[in-house]
Short mmCIF file of N, CA and C in Angstrom, two decimals:
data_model
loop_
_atom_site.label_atom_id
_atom_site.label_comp_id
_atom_site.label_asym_id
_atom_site.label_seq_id
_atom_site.Cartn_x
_atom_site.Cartn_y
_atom_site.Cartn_z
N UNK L 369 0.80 -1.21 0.00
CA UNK L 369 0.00 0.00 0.00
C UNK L 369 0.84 1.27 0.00
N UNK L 370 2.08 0.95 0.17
CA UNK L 370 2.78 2.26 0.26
C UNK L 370 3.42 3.38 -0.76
N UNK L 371 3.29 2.38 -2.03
CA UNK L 371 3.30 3.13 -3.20
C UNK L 371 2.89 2.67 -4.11
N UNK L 372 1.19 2.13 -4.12
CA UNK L 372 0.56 2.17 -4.88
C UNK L 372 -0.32 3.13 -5.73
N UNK L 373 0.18 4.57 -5.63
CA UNK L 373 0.10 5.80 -6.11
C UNK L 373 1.10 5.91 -6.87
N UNK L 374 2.42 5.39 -6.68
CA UNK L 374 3.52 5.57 -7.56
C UNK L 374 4.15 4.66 -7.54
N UNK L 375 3.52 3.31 -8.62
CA UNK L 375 4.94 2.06 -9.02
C UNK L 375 6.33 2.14 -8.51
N UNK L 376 6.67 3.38 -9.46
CA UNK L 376 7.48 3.35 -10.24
C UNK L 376 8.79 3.44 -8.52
N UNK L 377 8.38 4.17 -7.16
CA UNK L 377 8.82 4.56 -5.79
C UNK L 377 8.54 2.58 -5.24
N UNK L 378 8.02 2.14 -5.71
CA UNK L 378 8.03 0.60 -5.00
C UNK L 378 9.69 -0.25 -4.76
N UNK L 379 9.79 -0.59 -3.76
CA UNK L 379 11.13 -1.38 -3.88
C UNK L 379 10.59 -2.81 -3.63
N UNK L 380 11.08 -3.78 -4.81
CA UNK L 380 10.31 -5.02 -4.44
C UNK L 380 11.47 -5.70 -3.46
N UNK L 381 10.48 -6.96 -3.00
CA UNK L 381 10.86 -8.05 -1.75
C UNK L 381 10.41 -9.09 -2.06
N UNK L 382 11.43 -9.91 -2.45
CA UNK L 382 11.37 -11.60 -3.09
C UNK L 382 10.90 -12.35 -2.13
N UNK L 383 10.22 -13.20 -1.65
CA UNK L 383 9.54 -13.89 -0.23
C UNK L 383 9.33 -14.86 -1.15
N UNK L 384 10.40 -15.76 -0.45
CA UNK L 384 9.94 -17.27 -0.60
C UNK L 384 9.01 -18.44 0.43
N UNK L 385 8.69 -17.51 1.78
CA UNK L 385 7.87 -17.82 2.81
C UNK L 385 7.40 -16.95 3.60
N UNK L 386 6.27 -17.37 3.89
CA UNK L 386 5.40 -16.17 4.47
C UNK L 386 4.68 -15.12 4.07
N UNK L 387 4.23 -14.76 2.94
CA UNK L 387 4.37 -13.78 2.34
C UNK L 387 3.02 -12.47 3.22
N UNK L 388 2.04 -13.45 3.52
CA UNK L 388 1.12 -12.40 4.75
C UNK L 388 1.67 -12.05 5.80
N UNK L 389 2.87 -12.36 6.38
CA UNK L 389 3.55 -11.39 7.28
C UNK L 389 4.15 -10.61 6.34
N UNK L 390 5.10 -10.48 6.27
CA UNK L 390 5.91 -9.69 4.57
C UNK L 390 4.59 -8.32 4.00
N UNK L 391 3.16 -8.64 3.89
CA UNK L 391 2.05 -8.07 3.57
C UNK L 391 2.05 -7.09 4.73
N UNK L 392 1.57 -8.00 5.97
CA UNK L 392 1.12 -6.60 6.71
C UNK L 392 2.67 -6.04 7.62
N UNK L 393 3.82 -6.30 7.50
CA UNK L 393 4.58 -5.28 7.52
C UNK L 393 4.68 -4.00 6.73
N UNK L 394 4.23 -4.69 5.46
CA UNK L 394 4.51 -3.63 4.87
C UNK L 394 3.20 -2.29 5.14
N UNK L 395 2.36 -3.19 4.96
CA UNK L 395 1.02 -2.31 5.75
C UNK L 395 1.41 -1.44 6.74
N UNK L 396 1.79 -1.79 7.89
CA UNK L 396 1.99 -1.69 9.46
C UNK L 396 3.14 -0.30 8.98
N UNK L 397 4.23 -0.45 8.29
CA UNK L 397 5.12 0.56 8.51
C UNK L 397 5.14 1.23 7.27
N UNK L 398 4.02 1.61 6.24
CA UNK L 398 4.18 2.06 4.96
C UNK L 398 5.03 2.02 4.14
N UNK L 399 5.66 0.72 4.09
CA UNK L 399 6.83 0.43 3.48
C UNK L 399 6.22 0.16 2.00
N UNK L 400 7.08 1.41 0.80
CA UNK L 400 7.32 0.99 -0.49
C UNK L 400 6.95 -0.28 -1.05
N UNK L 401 6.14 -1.30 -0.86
CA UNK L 401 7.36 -2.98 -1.25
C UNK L 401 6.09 -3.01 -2.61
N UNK L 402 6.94 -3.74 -3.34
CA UNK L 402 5.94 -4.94 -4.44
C UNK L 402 6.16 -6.28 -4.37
N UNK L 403 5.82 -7.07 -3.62
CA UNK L 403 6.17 -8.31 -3.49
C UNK L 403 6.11 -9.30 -4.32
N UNK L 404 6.99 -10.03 -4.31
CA UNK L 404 7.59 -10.96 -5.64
C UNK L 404 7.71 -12.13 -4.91
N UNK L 405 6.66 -13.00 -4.94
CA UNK L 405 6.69 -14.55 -4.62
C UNK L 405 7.68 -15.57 -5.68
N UNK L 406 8.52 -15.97 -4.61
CA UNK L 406 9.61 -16.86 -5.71
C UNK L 406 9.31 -17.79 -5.37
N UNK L 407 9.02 -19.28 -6.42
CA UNK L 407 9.25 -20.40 -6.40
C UNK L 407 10.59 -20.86 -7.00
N UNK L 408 10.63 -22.14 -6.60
CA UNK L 408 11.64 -22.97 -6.91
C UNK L 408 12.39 -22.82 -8.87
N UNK L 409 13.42 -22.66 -9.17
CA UNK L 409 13.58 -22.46 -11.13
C UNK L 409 12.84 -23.80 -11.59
N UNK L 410 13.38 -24.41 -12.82
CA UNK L 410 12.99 -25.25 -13.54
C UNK L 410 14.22 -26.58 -12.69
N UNK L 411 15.52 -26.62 -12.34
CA UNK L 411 15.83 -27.64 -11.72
C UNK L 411 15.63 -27.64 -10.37
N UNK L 412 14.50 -26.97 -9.84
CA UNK L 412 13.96 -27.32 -8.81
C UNK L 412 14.62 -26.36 -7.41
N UNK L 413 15.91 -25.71 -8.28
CA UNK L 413 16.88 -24.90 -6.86
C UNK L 413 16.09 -23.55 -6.91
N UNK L 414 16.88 -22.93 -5.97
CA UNK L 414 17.03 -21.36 -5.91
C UNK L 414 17.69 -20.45 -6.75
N UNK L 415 18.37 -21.01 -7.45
CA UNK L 415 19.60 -20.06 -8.10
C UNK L 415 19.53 -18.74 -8.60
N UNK L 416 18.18 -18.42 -9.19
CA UNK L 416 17.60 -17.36 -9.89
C UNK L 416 17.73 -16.67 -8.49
N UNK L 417 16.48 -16.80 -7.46
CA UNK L 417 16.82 -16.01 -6.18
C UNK L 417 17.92 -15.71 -5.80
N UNK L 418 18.69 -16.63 -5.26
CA UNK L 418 20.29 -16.13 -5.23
C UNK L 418 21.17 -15.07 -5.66
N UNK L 419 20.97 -15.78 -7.76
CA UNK L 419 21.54 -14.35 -8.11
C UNK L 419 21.08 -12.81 -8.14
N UNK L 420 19.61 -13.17 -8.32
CA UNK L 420 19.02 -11.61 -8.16
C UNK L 420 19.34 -10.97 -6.81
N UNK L 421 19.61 -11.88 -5.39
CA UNK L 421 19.87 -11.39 -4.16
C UNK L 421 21.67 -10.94 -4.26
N UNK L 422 22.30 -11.98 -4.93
CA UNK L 422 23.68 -11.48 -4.60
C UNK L 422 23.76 -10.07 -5.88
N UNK L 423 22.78 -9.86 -6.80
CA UNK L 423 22.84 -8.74 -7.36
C UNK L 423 22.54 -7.43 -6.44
N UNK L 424 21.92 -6.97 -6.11
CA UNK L 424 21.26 -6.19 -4.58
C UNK L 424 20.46 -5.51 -5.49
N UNK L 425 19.76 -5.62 -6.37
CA UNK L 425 18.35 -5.04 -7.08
C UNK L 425 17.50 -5.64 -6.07
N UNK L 426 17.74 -6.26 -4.75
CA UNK L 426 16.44 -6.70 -4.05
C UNK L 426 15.87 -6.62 -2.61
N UNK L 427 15.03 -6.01 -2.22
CA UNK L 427 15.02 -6.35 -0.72
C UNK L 427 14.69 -8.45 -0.37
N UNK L 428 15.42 -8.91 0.47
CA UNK L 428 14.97 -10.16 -0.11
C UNK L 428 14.82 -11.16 1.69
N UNK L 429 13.95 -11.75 2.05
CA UNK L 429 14.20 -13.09 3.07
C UNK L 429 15.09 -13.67 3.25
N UNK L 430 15.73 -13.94 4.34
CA UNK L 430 17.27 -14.77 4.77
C UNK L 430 17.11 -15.49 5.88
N UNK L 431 17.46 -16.89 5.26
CA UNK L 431 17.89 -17.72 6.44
C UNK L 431 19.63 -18.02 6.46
N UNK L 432 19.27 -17.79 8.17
CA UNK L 432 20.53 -17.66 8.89
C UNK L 432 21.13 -18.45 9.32
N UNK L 433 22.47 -19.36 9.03
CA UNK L 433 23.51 -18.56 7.97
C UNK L 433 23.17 -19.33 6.71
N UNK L 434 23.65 -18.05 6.28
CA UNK L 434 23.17 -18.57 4.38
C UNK L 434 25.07 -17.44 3.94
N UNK L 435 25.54 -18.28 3.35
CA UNK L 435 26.67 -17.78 2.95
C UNK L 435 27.25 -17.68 1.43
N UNK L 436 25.70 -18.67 0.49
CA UNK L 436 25.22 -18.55 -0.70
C UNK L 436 25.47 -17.06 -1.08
N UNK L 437 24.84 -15.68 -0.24
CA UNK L 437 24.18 -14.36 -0.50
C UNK L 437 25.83 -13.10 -0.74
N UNK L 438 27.02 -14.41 -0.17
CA UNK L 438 28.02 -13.63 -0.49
C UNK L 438 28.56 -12.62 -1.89
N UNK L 439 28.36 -11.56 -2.10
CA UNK L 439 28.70 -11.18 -3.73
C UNK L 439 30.18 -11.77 -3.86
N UNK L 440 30.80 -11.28 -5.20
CA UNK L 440 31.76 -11.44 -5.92
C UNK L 440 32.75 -10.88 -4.95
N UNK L 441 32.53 -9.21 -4.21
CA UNK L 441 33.12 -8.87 -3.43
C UNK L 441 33.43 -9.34 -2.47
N UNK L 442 33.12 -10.36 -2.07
CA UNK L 442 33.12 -10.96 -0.35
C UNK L 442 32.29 -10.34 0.51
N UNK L 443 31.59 -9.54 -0.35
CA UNK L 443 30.46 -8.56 0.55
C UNK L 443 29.06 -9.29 1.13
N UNK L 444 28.57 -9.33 2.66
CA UNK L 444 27.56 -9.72 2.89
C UNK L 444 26.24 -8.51 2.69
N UNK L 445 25.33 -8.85 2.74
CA UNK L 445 23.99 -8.15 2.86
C UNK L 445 23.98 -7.90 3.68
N UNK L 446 23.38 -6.27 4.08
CA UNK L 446 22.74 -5.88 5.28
C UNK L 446 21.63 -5.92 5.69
N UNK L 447 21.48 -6.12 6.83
CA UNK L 447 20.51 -6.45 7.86
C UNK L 447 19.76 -5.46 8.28
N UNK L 448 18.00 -5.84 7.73
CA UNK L 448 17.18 -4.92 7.86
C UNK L 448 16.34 -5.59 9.30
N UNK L 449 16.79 -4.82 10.70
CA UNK L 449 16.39 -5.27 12.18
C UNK L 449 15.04 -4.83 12.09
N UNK L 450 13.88 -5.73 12.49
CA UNK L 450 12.89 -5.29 12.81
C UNK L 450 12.36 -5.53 14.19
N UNK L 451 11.97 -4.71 14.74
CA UNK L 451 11.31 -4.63 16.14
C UNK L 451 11.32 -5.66 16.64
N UNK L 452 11.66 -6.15 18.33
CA UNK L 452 11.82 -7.15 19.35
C UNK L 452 10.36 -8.15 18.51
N UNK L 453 10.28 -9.12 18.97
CA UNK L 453 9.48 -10.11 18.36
C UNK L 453 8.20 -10.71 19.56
N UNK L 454 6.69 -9.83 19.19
CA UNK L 454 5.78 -9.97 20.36
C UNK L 454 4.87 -11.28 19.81
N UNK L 455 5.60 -12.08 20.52
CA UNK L 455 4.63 -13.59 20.52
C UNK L 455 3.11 -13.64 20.46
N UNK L 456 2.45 -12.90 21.50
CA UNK L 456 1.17 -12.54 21.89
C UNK L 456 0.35 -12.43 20.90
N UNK L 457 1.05 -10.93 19.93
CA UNK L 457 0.19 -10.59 18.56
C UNK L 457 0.37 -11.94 17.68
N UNK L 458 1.46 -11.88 17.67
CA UNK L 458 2.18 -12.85 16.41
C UNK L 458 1.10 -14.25 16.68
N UNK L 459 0.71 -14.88 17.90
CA UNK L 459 -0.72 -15.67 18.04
C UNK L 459 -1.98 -15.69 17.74
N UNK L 460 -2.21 -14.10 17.50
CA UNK L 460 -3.06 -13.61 17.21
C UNK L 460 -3.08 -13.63 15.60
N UNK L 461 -1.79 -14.05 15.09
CA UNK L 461 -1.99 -13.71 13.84
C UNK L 461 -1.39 -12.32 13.30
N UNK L 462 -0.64 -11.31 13.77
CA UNK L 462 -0.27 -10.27 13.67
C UNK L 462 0.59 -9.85 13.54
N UNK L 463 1.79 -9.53 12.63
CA UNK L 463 2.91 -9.63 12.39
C UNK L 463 3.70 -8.58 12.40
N UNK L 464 3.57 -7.54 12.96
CA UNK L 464 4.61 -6.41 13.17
C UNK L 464 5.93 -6.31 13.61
N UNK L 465 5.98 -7.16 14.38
CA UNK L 465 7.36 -7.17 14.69
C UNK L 465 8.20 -8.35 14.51
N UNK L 466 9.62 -8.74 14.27
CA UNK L 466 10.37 -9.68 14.27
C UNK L 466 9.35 -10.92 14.21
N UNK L 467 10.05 -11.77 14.45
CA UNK L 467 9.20 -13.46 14.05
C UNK L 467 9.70 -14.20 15.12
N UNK L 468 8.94 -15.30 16.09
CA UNK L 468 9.22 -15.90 16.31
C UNK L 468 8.86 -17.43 16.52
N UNK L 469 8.28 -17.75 15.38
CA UNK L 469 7.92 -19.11 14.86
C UNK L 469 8.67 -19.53 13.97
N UNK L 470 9.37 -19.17 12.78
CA UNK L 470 10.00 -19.25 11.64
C UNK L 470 11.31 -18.99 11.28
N UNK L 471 12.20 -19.73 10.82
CA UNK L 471 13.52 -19.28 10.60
C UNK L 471 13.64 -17.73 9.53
N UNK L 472 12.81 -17.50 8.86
CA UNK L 472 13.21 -16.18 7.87
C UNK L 472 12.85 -15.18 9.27
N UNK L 473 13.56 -14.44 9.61
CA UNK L 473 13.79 -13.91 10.68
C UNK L 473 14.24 -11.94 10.04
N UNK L 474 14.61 -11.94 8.99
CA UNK L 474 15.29 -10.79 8.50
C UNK L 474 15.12 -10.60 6.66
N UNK L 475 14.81 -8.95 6.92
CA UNK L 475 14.42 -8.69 5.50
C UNK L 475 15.51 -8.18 5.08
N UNK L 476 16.66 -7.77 4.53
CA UNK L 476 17.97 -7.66 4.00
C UNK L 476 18.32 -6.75 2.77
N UNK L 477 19.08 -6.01 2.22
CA UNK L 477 19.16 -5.35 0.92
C UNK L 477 20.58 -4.84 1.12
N UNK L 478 20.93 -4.74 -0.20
CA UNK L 478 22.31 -4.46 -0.40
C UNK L 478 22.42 -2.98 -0.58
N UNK L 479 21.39 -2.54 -1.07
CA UNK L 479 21.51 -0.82 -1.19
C UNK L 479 21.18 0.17 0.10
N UNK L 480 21.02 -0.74 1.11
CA UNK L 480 20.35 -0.09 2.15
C UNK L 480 20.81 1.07 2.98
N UNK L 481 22.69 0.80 3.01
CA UNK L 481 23.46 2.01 3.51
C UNK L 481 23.07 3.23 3.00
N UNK L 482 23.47 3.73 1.60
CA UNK L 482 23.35 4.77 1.16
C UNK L 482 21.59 5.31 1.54
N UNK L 483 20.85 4.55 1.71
CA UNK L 483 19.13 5.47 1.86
C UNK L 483 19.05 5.10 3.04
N UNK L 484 20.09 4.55 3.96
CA UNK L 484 19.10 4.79 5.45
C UNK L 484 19.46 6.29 6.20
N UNK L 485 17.98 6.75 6.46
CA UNK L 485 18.13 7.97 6.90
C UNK L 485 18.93 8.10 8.31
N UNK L 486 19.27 7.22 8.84
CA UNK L 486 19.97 7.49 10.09
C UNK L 486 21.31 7.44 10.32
N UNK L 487 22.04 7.31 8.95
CA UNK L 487 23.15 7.63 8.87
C UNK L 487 24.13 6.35 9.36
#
């Protein structure tokens, strides 16, 4: 919902699980996203995900450790922290903060230094 006035301002997020939490985060904090459900390629791997993630055209899901996400540089992805993780809601069905049922734990992007406003 956050830039469905303007595409073109969307930053997509590849989710290979979960994708209704992934939804109402983005709800919850007016986050930009266009979400891009990835399945498996044609031999059944990830690889496509991979490379589009070790490209950083992506905000993307990470399980931890995944050492696949390394670029060419030896460079890892940064870590997009989301809020302590409230069980209570999250029972309820409510996903605002962190996760704690599921290993995808962190939303990640390689471009994230240069636009985070906090320096």
């Amino acid at each position: 919902p956050g830039c469905r006035a303007e595409p073109a301002a969307c930053v997509p997020l590849m989710a290979r699980h979960r994708v209704e939490a992934a939804m109402q985060l983005a709800a919850f904090y007016s986050w930009p996203l266009a979400l891009v459900l990835v399945a498996p390629g044609p031999s059944g791997d990830y690889a496509d995900f991979y490379a589009a993630a070790r490209a950083g055209r992506f905000l993307f899901q990470l399980r931890m450790p995944d050492d696949t996400l390394v670029d060419a540089r030896g460079r890892l992805p940064v870590l997009l922290q989301l809020p302590r993780a409230d069980p209570v809601q999250q029972a309820a069905g409510v996903y605002k903060t962190g996760f704690t049922d599921f290993d995808v734990r962190y939303y990640i992007w390689r471009q994230l230094p240069p636009v985070d406003a906090r320096g």
